[in-house]
Structure formats: C-alpha cells, structure tokens
Short mmCIF file of C-alpha atoms in Angstrom, two decimals:
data_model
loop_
_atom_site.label_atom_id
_atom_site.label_comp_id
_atom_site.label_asym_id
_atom_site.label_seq_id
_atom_site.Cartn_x
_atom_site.Cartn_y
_atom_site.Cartn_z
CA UNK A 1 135.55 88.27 98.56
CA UNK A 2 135.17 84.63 96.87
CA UNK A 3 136.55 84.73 92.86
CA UNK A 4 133.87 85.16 90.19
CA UNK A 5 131.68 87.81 93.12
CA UNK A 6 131.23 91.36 92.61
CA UNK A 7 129.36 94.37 95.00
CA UNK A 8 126.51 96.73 93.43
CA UNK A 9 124.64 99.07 95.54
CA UNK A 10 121.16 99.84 94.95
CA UNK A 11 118.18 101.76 96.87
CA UNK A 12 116.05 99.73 98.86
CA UNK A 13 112.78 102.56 98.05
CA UNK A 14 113.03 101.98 94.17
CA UNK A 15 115.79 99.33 93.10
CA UNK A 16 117.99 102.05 91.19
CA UNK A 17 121.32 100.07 90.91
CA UNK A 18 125.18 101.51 91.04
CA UNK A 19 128.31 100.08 91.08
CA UNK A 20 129.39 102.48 93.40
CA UNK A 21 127.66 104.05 96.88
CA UNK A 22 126.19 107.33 96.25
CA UNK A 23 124.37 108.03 99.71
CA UNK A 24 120.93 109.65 98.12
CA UNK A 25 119.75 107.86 95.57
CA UNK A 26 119.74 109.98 92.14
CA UNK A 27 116.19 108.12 91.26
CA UNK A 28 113.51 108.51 94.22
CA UNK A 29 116.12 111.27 96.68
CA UNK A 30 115.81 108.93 99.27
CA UNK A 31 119.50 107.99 101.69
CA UNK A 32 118.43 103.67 101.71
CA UNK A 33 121.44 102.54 99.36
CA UNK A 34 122.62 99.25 100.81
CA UNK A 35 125.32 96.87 99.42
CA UNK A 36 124.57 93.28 97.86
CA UNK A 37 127.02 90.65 96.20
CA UNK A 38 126.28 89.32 93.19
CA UNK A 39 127.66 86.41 91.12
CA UNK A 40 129.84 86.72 87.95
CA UNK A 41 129.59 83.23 87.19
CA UNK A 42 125.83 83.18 86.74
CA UNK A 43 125.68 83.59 83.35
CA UNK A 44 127.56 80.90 82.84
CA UNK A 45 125.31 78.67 84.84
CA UNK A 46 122.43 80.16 82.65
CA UNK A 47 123.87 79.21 79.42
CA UNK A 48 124.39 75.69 80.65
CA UNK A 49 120.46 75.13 81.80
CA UNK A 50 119.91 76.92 78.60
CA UNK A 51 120.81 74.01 76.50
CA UNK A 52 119.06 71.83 78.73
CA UNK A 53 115.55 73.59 78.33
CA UNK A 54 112.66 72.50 75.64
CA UNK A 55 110.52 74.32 73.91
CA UNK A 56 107.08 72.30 74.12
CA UNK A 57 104.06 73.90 72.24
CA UNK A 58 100.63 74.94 73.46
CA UNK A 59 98.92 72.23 71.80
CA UNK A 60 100.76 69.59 73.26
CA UNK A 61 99.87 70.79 76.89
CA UNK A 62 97.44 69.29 78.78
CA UNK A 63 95.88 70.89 81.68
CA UNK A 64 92.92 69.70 84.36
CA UNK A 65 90.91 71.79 87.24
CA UNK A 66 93.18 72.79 89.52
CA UNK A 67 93.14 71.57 92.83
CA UNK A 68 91.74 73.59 95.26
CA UNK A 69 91.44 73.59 99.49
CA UNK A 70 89.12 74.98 101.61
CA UNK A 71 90.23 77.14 104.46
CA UNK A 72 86.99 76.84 106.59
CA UNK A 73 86.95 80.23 106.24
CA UNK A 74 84.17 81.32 103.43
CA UNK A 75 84.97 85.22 103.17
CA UNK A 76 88.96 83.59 102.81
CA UNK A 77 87.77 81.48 99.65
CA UNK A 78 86.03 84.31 98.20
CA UNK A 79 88.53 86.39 97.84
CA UNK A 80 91.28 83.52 96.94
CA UNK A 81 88.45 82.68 94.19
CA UNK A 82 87.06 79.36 96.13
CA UNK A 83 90.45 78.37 97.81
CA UNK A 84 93.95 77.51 97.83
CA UNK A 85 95.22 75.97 94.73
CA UNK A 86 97.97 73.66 95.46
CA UNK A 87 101.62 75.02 94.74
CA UNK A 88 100.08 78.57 94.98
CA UNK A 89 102.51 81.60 96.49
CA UNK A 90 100.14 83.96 98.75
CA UNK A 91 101.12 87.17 99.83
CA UNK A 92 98.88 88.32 102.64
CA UNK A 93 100.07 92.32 103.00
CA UNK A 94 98.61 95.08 105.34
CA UNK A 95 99.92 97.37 108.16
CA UNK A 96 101.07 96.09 111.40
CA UNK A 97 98.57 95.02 114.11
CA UNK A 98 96.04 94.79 111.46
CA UNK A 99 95.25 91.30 112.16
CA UNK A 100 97.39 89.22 109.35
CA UNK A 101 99.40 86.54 112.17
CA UNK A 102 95.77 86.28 113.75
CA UNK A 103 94.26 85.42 109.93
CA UNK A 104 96.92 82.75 108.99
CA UNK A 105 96.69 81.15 112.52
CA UNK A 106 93.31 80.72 112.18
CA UNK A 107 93.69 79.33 108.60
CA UNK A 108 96.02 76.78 110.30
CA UNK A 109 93.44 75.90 112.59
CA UNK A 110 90.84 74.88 110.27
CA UNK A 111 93.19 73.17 108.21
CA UNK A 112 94.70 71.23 110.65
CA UNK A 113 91.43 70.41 112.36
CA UNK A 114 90.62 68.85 108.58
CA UNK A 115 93.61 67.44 109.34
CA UNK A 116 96.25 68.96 106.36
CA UNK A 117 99.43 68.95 107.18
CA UNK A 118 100.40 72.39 107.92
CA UNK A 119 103.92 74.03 108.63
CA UNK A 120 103.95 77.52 110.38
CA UNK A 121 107.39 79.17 110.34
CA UNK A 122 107.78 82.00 112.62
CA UNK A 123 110.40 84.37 112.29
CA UNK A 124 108.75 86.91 115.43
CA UNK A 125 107.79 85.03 117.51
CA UNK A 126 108.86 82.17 119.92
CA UNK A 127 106.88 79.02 120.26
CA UNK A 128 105.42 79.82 123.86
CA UNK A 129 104.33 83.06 122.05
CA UNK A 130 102.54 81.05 119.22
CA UNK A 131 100.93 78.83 121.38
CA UNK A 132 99.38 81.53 123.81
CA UNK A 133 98.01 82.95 120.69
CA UNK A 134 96.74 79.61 119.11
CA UNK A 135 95.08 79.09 122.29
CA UNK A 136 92.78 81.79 122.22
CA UNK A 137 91.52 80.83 118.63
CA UNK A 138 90.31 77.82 120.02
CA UNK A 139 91.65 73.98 119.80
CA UNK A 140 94.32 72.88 116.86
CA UNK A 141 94.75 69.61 115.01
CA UNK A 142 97.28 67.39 115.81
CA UNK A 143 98.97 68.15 112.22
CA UNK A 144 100.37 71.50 112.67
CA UNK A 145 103.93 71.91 112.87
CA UNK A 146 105.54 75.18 114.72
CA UNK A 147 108.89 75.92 113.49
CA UNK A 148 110.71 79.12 114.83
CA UNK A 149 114.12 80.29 112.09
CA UNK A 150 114.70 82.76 109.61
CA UNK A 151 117.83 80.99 107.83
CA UNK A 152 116.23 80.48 104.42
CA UNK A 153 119.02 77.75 103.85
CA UNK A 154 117.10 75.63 106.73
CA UNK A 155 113.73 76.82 106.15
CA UNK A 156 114.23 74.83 102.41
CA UNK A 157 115.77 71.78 103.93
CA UNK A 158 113.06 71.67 106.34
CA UNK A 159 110.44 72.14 103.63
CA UNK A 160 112.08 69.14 101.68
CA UNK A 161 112.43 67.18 104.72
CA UNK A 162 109.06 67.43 106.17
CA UNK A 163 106.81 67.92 102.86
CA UNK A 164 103.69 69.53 104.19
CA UNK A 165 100.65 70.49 102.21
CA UNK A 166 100.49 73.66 103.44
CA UNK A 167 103.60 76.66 104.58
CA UNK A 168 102.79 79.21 106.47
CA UNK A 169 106.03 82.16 106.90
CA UNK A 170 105.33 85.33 109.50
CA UNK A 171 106.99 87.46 108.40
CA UNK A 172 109.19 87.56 105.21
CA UNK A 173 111.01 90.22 106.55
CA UNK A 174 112.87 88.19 109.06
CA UNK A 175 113.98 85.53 106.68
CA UNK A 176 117.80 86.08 105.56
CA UNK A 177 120.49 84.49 103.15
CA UNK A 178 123.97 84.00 104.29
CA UNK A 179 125.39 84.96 100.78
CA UNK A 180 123.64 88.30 100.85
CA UNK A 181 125.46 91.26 103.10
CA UNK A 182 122.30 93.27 103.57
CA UNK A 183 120.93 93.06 106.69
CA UNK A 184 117.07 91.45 106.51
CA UNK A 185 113.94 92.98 105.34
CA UNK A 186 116.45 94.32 102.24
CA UNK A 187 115.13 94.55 99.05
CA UNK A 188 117.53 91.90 97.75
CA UNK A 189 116.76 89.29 101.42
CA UNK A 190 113.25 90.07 100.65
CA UNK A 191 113.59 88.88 97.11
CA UNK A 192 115.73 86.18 97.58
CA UNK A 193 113.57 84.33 100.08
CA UNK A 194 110.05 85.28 97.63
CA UNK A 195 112.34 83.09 94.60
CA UNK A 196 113.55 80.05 96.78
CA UNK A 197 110.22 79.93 98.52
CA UNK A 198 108.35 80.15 94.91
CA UNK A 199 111.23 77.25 93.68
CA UNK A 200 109.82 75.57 96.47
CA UNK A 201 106.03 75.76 95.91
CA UNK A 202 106.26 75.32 92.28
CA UNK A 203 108.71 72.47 92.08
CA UNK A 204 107.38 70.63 95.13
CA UNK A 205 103.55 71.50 94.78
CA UNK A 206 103.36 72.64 98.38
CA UNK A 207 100.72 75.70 99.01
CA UNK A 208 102.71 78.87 100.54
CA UNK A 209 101.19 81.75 102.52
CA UNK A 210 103.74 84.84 103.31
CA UNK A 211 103.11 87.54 105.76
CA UNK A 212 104.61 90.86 105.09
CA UNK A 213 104.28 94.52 104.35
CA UNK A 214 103.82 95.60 100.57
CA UNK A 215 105.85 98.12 100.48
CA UNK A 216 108.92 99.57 98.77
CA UNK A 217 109.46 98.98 95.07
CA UNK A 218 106.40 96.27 94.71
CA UNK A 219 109.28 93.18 94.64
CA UNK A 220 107.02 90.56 96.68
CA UNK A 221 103.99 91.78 94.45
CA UNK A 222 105.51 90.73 91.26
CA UNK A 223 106.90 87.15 92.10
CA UNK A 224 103.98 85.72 93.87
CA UNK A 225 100.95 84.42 92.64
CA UNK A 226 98.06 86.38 94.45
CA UNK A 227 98.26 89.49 97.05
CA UNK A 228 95.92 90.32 99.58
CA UNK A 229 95.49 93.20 101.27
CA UNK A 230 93.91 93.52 104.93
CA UNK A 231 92.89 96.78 105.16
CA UNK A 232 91.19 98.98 108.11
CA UNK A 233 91.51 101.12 111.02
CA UNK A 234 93.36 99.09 113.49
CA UNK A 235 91.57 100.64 116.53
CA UNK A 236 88.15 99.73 114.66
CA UNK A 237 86.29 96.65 114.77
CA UNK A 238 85.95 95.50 111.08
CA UNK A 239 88.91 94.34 108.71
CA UNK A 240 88.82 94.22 104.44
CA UNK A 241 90.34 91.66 102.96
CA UNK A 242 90.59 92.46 99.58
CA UNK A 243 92.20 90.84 96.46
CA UNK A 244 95.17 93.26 94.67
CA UNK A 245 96.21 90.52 92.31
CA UNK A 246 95.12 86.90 91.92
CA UNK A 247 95.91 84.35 89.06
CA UNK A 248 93.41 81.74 90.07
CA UNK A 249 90.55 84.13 90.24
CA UNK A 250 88.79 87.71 89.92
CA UNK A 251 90.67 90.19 92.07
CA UNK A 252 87.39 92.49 92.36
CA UNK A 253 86.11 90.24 95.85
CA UNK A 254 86.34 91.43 98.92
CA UNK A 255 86.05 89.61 102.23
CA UNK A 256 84.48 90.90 105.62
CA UNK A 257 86.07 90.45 108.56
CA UNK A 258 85.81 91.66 112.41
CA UNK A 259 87.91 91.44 115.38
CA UNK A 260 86.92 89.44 118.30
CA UNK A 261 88.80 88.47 121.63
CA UNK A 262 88.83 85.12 120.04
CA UNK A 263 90.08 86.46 116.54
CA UNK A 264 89.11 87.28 113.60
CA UNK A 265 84.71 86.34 113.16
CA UNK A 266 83.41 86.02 109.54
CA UNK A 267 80.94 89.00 108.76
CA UNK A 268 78.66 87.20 106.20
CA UNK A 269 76.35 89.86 105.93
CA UNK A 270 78.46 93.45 105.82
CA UNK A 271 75.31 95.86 104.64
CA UNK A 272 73.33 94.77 107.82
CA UNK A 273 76.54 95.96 109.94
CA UNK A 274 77.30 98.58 108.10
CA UNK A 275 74.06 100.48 108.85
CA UNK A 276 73.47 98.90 112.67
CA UNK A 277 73.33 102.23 114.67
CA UNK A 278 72.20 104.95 111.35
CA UNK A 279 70.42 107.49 112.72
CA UNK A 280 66.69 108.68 112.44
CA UNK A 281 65.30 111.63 111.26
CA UNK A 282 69.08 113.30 110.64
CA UNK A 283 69.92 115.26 107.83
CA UNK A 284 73.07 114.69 105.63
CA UNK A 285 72.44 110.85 105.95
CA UNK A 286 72.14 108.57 103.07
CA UNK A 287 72.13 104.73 102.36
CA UNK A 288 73.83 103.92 99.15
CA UNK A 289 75.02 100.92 97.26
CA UNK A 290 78.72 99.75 96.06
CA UNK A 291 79.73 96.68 93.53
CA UNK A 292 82.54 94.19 95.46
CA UNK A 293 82.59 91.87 93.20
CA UNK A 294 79.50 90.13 92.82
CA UNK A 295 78.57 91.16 96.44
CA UNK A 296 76.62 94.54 97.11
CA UNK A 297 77.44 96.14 100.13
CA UNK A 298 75.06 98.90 101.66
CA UNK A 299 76.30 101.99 103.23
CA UNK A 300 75.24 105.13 105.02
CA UNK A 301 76.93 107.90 103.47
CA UNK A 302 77.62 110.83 106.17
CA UNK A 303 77.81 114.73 105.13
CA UNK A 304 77.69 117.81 107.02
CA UNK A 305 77.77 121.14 105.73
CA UNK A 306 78.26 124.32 107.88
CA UNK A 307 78.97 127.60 106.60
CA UNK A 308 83.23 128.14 107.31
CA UNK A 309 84.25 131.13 109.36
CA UNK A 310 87.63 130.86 107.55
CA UNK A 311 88.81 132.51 103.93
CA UNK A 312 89.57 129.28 102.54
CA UNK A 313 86.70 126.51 103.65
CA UNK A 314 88.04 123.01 105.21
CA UNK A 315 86.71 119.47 102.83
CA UNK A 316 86.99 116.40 104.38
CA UNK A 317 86.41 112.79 103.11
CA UNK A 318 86.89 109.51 105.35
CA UNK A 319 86.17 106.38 103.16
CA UNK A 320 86.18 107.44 100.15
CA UNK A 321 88.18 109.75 97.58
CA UNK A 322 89.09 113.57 98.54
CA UNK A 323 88.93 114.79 95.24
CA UNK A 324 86.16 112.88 94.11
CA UNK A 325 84.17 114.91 96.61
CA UNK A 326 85.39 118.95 95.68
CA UNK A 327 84.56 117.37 92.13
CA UNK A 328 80.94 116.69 92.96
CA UNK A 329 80.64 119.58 95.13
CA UNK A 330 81.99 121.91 92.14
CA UNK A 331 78.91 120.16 89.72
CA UNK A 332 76.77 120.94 92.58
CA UNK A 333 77.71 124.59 92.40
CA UNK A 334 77.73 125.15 88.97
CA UNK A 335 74.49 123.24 87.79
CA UNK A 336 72.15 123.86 90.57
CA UNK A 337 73.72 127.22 92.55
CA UNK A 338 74.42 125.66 95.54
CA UNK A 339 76.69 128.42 97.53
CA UNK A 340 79.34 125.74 99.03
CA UNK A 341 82.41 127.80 97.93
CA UNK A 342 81.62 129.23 101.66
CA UNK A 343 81.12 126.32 103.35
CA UNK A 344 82.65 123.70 105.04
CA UNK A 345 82.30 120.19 103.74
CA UNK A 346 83.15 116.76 105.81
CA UNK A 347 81.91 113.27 104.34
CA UNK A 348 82.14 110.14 106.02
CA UNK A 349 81.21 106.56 104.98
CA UNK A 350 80.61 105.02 108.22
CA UNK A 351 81.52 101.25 109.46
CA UNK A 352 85.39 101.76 108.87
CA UNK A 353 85.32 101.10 105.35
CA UNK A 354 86.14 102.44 102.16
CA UNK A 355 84.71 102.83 99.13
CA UNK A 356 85.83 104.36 95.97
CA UNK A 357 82.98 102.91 93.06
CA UNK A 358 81.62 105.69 91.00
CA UNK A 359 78.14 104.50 92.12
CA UNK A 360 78.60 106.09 95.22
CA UNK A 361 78.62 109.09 93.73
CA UNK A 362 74.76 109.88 94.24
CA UNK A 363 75.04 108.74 97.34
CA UNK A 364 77.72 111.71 98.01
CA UNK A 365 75.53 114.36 96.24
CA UNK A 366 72.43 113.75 98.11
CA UNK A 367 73.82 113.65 101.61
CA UNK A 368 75.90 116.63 100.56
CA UNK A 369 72.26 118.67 99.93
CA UNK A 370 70.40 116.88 102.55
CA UNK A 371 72.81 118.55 105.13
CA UNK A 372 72.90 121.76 102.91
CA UNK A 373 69.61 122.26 103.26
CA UNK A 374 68.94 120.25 106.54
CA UNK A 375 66.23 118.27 105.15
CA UNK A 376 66.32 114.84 106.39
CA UNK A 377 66.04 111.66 104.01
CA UNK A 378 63.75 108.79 104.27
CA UNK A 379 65.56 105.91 106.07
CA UNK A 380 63.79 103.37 103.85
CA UNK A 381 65.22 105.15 100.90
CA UNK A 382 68.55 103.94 99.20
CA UNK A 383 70.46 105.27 95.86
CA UNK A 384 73.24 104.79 93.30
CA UNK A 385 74.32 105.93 90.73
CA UNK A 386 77.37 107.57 88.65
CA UNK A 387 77.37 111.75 88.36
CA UNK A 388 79.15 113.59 85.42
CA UNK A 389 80.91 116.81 85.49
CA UNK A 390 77.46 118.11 83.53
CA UNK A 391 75.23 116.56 86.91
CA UNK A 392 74.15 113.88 84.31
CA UNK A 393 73.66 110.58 86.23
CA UNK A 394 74.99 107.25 84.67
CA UNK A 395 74.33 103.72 84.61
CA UNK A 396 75.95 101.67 86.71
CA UNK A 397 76.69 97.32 86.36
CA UNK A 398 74.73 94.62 88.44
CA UNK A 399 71.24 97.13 88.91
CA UNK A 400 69.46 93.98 89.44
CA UNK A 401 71.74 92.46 92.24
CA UNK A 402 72.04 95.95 94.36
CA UNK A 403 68.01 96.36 93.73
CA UNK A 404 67.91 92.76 95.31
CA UNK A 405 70.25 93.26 98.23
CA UNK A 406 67.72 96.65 99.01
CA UNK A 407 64.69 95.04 98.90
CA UNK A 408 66.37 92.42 101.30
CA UNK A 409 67.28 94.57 104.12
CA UNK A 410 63.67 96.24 103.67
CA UNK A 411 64.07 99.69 102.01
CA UNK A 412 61.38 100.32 99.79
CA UNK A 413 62.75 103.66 97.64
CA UNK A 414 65.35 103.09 95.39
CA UNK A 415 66.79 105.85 93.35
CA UNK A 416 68.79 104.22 90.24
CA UNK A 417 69.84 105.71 86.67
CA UNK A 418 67.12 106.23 84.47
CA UNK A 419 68.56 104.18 81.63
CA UNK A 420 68.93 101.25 84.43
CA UNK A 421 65.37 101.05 85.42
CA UNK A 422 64.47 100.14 81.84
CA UNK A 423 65.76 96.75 82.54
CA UNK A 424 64.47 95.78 85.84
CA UNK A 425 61.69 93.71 86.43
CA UNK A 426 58.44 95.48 88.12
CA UNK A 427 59.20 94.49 91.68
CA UNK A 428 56.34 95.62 94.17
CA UNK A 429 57.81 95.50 97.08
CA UNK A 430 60.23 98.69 96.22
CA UNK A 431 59.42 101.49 94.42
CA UNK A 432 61.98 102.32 91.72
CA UNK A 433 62.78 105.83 91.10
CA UNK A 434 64.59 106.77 87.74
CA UNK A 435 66.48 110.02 87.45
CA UNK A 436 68.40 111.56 84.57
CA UNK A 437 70.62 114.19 86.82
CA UNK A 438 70.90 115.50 90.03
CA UNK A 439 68.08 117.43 89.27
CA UNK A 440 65.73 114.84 89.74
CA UNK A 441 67.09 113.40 92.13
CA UNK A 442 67.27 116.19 94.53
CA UNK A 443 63.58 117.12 93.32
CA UNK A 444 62.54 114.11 94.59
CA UNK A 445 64.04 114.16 97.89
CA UNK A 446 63.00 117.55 98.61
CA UNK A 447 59.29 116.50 97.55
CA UNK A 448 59.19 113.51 99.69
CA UNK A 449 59.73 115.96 102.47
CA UNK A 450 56.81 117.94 101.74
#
C-alpha cells in the first residue's frame, strides 16, 4: 500500500465505519462490510486550501434568475420547478424497468432536437444498444454525443474536453475509481463519482442528470441538488414522477407519465384517466380529490366489504396507507356502530397510483359504507375531506382549485368540510354539500339513495 494510505471497513446498508472487518455489522445486523482506502495526507491538503479560502459576506453577493432549460417535456419542468437550471446535479431514482433510461433518452431527444449539446454516458449499455432504443423514440439531433465507460478518471477528462451543456450518466452504479478497492455500486464508488461529478457541474456550469437506485444509506440523496422519484407498477401503464427533494423549486409536484411502444407519452390531464373505465351503479365506489402540488388529481376510491369466515378478518389497502385505513375503519365502528370487527376490508385507489393526502380520507369512509351497506353512490358525486379519530371532518387547502377541477370533468355533487364551503363562491353548476362528520356525510349519501 502507497505511504500516507490507510484501510477502514464500513457497511455498505448504513455507513457504520471500523478499522477492522467485523463480518455483521454491529449497527443495522446486516453481513455488507467492504474495504476502502483512505488518505492520511488529506488533512494536510485541507489545511493548505484552508488558507487559501475567503470569507465574503452576504451583502456583498450578488445573485440574478437562474438560468433555466426546457426539456420539451412539460410534466418534466413541473416537477424540476420550470426546468433545468444550469450546473444543477439531478438524481432521477426508481426501481428497475420502471422507465428512467427511457425518460433521460427522451430528454436527450428534445434537447438535442433544440439543438443543446448533450453528452449521454452509458455505463449498461453498448452503443448499438442505445441506438436501437433512441430509434424507437423517434429522430435525434445531430448534437448528441454517445459515450460508453465507467472509469470516472475518463468520464472527467471527457467532460473537460468536450464541454457539453448537458450530461447525462446511466447508471451511477457502474461508474468506478481506480484508487478505491471496492468493487462498483459501493457505498464509497457511489460517493466518489456523486463528488467529482458535482466538482464537475458546479465548477464547470454543465447541467448533470444521474440514473440510479436510491437506496442504501441515502449517500446520492444528500450530495445532489434535486431527486426524483419514478414511481409505479412496472407491469402497469402509468408512471409518477415525483419530486423527493429539489433546491430550485417546490418538491410537492408531481408529473404524469404513461408507457407507450414509443416511450414514455405526457398525461396532461391524470383525473380524466384516472376514472376512464369507473363503473356504474356499483357500490363501494367513490370519486375523491388529492392536492399534488398545485394540481388536483381525481380518483375513484375502491372498497369492498364482505363479512370474513376467518377469526381474525383480512384489511387490505393498494394506493394508499394500511394503517390509515384500520384507523378510519376503527372511527367508523366506534362513532356510528358499524360491525366491521367481522368483516373483511380491501381498498383500492384505482389507475396505479398512490395517494397518501389526508383529504382522501372521506373518500375512504364513504366507499368503506357504500360497500357496507351495498348502496351505490352517485357517479356525478365527488368528496374530500380530512376525518378525526372523533369522525369530525376537517378542512382541507386549495377547496377552490379541487371544486374547479370537479366542476370541469362534470360532477355536479361535491361533498367538502363545512368550514370550507364558507369560502367558496356560489357556483351553480355544482351543488356544494357541507358536512361537519361522517355523520352527515353518510346521511346524505344514504338519502340520495332514497
């Protein structure tokens, strides 16, 4: 080993460090220790850029709009907060196959076709591969660039070299450094190529997109400057691309995506789809309304209730929170007498996504009675709202915007928080129905029916 280098071990699940290998690691129990050199002689180089760094004040700094590009992709710039600021670091995370190669190919098509000079490095894949893949997108500017390494060494000289506006690296994974023993897709590879490729965008100004999977001890997360997470069922045919952390923008937009035979096709309107195909005239079927952002999404809330033939009775919940279900089931037991302590309970939110807003929660409760009871719910009537642990129902933000996006797609109930109605304007093309608890709500419904 070279003078002035030393060997820690540490677990690639949670970063616990030793100076000796201990097989299961004391901190998380899992068996992932792995050796990595490290440099004595750092400090030393610290001290000496130390006394080269000033201290400039606050005042003295003057900042301007940053400088942002379009992807040509709208649901993209949404979520990035109106587009890529230049010398940003991107992580784009989500499970494999989900679509993130086919969303940064497509990125590169746009931009090249606005023609932005565009680098993809591809650690996976060979260039024959690329291109059979770029050619079912559709047709690429002449200012792309396909490079094919994982030596982070030449990936930075290349970088230098060439000086595009825009990096693209699939997958961060595959990149390595010589001086590091672990093999890649380490912790310590995986944070040694996020700091030399953040050197790179922040000292050269060049716009960085990295592919990988967040996962592990939340390294990549930490370094870069926004995450995003594509999200869905892999064998289903819409994709959420949502916003974990951002630094140029909100991080509470989602985008909507589904997958086509050419890629990856911009859902502009995700309530329409969403409830294409609800059924008529079925109980346990409820349209209800979430916040992303400043974009309300409708959705049909699925419930069925069946008395269980077991001692213990099976709950269920696709799209949305397990426990926040049993919790609304138990305030549907103890304030109204519902007997669903025998039966068993499955809720869906159909489409593929999920949801987890509190204003969903009325949504949850009705469809949870309607099949209870198998009393079907108007399919022009739509609801939100938050329920307490006393059946109370809550405000909620943005009543005028959800309101809106209802009367939009032509449902003409609406059943909202009392104290929300209060400051909506009289609209008469939707009736607005206030409630105070579940109560009313369920009153309602069940007098509708009559």
């Amino acid at each position: 080993m070279a003078k002035g280098k030393a060997t820690i071990f540490f677990c690639q699940d949670c970063g616990y460090e030793s100076s000796k290998w201990m097989g299961q690691c004391p901190g998380c129990g899992g068996w992932t220790f792995v050796e990595e050199v490290i440099d004595k002689s750092a400090p030393a180089k610290v001290r000496k850029e130390a006394a080269k760094a000033e201290v400039v004040k606050i005042a003295d700094i003057k900042t301007g709009r940053e400088e942002r590009l379009t992807t040509g992709l709208k649901e993209l710039d949404r979520v990035l907060g109106g587009g890529i600021v230049k010398g940003s670091l991107v992580l784009v995370g989500g499970d494999p196959g989900i679509g993130k190669s086919t969303l940064l190919l497509q990125v590169c098509r746009n931009l090249s076709v606005q023609k932005t000079d565009v680098l993809y490095i591809s650690g996976e894949e060979s260039l024959q591969q690329i291109k059979i893949r770029a050619e079912r997108i559709g047709e690429f500017g002449d200012t792309l660039s396909l490079l094919c390494e994982t030596n982070l060494d030449t990936i930075k000289e290349v970088i230098s070299r060439t000086k595009p506006e825009i990096v693209v690296i699939d997958s961060i994974q595959t990149m390595y450094n010589e001086n590091i023993t672990s093999a890649p897709g380490s912790v310590s590879q995986v944070r040694e190529a996020t700091g030399v490729l953040m050197q790179i965008a922040k000292g050269l100004g060049i716009s960085i997109f990295i592919e990988g999977v967040v996962a592990g001890p939340r390294v990549l997360e930490h370094m870069v400057d926004t995450v995003l997470y594509f999200e869905g069922d892999r064998h289903a045919a819409y994709r959420i691309l949502r916003g974990v952390k951002n630094r140029f923008g909100s991080t509470n937009e989602i985008g909507v995506f589904e997958m086509c035979n050419e890629g990856l096709r911009e859902v502009e309107n995700p309530s329409e789809y969403m409830l294409s195909g609800k059924p008529e005239g079925a109980s346990g079927s409820v349209v209800a309304c979430s916040m992303e952002g400043t974009r309300p999404i409708l959705l049909e809330i699925q419930a069925l209730v069946c008395h269980s033939n077991f001692g213990m009775p099976r709950r269920t919940a696709a799209g949305t929170d397990y426990n926040r279900v049993n919790l609304l089931m138990a305030v549907l037991e103890k304030r109204l007498g519902l007997s669903l302590s025998s039966c068993d309970a499955y809720v869906n939110i159909a489409g593929g996504i999920r949801m987890n807003e509190p204003a969903i929660d009325l949504g949850i409760v009705l469809a949870i009675v309607s099949s209870y009871k198998d009393v079907p719910i108007d399919e022009k009537t739509i609801c939100f709202g938050e329920v307490g642990l006393s059946g109370e129902v809550r405000a909620v933000s943005m009543t005028a915007q959800r309101v809106q996006e209802a009367e939009k797609l032509g449902f003409t109930t609406c059943i909202l928080p009392e104290v929300c109605k209060a400051g909506l304007k009289k609209n008469p093309n939707i009736n607005v129905v206030g409630v105070s608890n579940v109560q009313d709500a369920i009153r309602y419904i069940l007098s509708k029916e009559k």
